[in-house]
Amino acid sequence: EGIAHIHAEREETECSICMHPMENQSMTRPVVLLSCSHAFHAKCIASFEAFQLSSTSVTCPICRQEYTKHIV
């Protein structure tokens, strides 16, 4: 998949929101890959979305692009 390939090239090893390691094998902290190719723990991005001012569009906390989510 193209988005997953771009994410893998970045070699991100921790969630940029909570700064804990991203281990996609772990069910305790599932990882979500956004369509902009940034990844976060599912609970972290959900918390971020809850605090966004605009309810009409959600944007990535890193690049500010609108996105869709993919569980990895």
mmCIF file of C-alpha atoms in Angstrom:
data_model
loop_
_atom_site.group_PDB
_atom_site.id
_atom_site.type_symbol
_atom_site.label_atom_id
_atom_site.label_comp_id
_atom_site.label_asym_id
_atom_site.label_seq_id
_atom_site.Cartn_x
_atom_site.Cartn_y
_atom_site.Cartn_z
ATOM 1 C CA GLU A 1 0.000 0.000 0.000
ATOM 2 C CA GLY A 2 1.389 3.420 -0.949
ATOM 3 C CA ILE A 3 0.656 5.234 2.329
ATOM 4 C CA ALA A 4 2.153 2.433 4.437
ATOM 5 C CA HIS A 5 5.299 2.485 2.269
ATOM 6 C CA ILE A 6 5.779 6.242 2.789
ATOM 7 C CA HIS A 7 5.242 5.826 6.529
ATOM 8 C CA ALA A 8 7.807 2.998 6.675
ATOM 9 C CA GLU A 9 10.400 5.193 4.938
ATOM 10 C CA ARG A 10 10.040 7.806 7.715
ATOM 11 C CA GLU A 11 11.022 5.231 10.343
ATOM 12 C CA GLU A 12 8.769 6.802 12.972
ATOM 13 C CA THR A 13 9.111 4.746 16.132
ATOM 14 C CA GLU A 14 7.006 6.762 18.553
ATOM 15 C CA CYS A 15 3.649 8.492 18.587
ATOM 16 C CA SER A 16 4.132 12.244 18.123
ATOM 17 C CA ILE A 17 1.247 12.958 20.490
ATOM 18 C CA CYS A 18 2.135 10.871 23.569
ATOM 19 C CA MET A 19 5.788 10.131 22.706
ATOM 20 C CA HIS A 20 5.403 6.420 23.571
ATOM 21 C CA PRO A 21 6.688 3.697 21.209
ATOM 22 C CA MET A 22 4.401 2.640 18.378
ATOM 23 C CA GLU A 23 4.132 -1.111 18.320
ATOM 24 C CA ASN A 24 1.516 -2.082 15.761
ATOM 25 C CA GLN A 25 1.476 -5.634 17.148
ATOM 26 C CA SER A 26 0.119 -4.390 20.475
ATOM 27 C CA MET A 27 -3.631 -4.491 21.028
ATOM 28 C CA THR A 28 -3.275 -2.180 24.026
ATOM 29 C CA ARG A 29 -2.156 0.695 21.787
ATOM 30 C CA PRO A 30 -3.394 0.107 18.231
ATOM 31 C CA VAL A 31 -1.767 2.297 15.606
ATOM 32 C CA VAL A 32 -3.711 4.388 13.082
ATOM 33 C CA LEU A 33 -2.131 5.459 9.791
ATOM 34 C CA LEU A 34 -3.585 8.665 8.362
ATOM 35 C CA SER A 35 -3.995 9.258 4.632
ATOM 36 C CA CYS A 36 -1.244 11.915 4.891
ATOM 37 C CA SER A 37 1.090 9.033 5.968
ATOM 38 C CA HIS A 38 1.549 10.113 9.601
ATOM 39 C CA ALA A 39 0.802 7.501 12.280
ATOM 40 C CA PHE A 40 -0.428 7.788 15.855
ATOM 41 C CA HIS A 41 -1.904 5.596 18.560
ATOM 42 C CA ALA A 42 -5.655 5.311 17.949
ATOM 43 C CA LYS A 43 -6.531 6.749 21.379
ATOM 44 C CA CYS A 44 -4.095 9.651 20.940
ATOM 45 C CA ILE A 45 -5.514 10.776 17.587
ATOM 46 C CA ALA A 46 -9.064 10.340 18.929
ATOM 47 C CA SER A 47 -8.221 12.646 21.849
ATOM 48 C CA PHE A 48 -6.638 15.153 19.464
ATOM 49 C CA GLU A 49 -9.743 15.112 17.266
ATOM 50 C CA ALA A 50 -11.943 15.810 20.296
ATOM 51 C CA PHE A 51 -10.061 19.053 20.922
ATOM 52 C CA GLN A 52 -10.036 20.403 17.365
ATOM 53 C CA LEU A 53 -11.928 23.667 17.041
ATOM 54 C CA SER A 54 -13.482 22.990 13.645
ATOM 55 C CA SER A 55 -15.929 20.112 13.637
ATOM 56 C CA THR A 56 -16.309 20.200 9.839
ATOM 57 C CA SER A 57 -12.771 19.041 9.032
ATOM 58 C CA VAL A 58 -10.151 17.089 10.909
ATOM 59 C CA THR A 59 -6.505 17.844 10.200
ATOM 60 C CA CYS A 60 -3.277 16.024 11.002
ATOM 61 C CA PRO A 61 -1.482 17.404 14.075
ATOM 62 C CA ILE A 62 1.819 17.336 12.157
ATOM 63 C CA CYS A 63 1.102 18.540 8.610
ATOM 64 C CA ARG A 64 -2.440 19.988 9.047
ATOM 65 C CA GLN A 65 -3.788 18.119 5.995
ATOM 66 C CA GLU A 66 -7.322 16.737 6.125
ATOM 67 C CA TYR A 67 -7.194 12.946 6.423
ATOM 68 C CA THR A 68 -8.889 9.587 6.603
ATOM 69 C CA LYS A 69 -7.757 6.851 9.007
ATOM 70 C CA HIS A 70 -6.457 3.337 8.342
ATOM 71 C CA ILE A 71 -5.806 0.845 11.166
ATOM 72 C CA VAL A 72 -2.400 -0.843 10.817
#
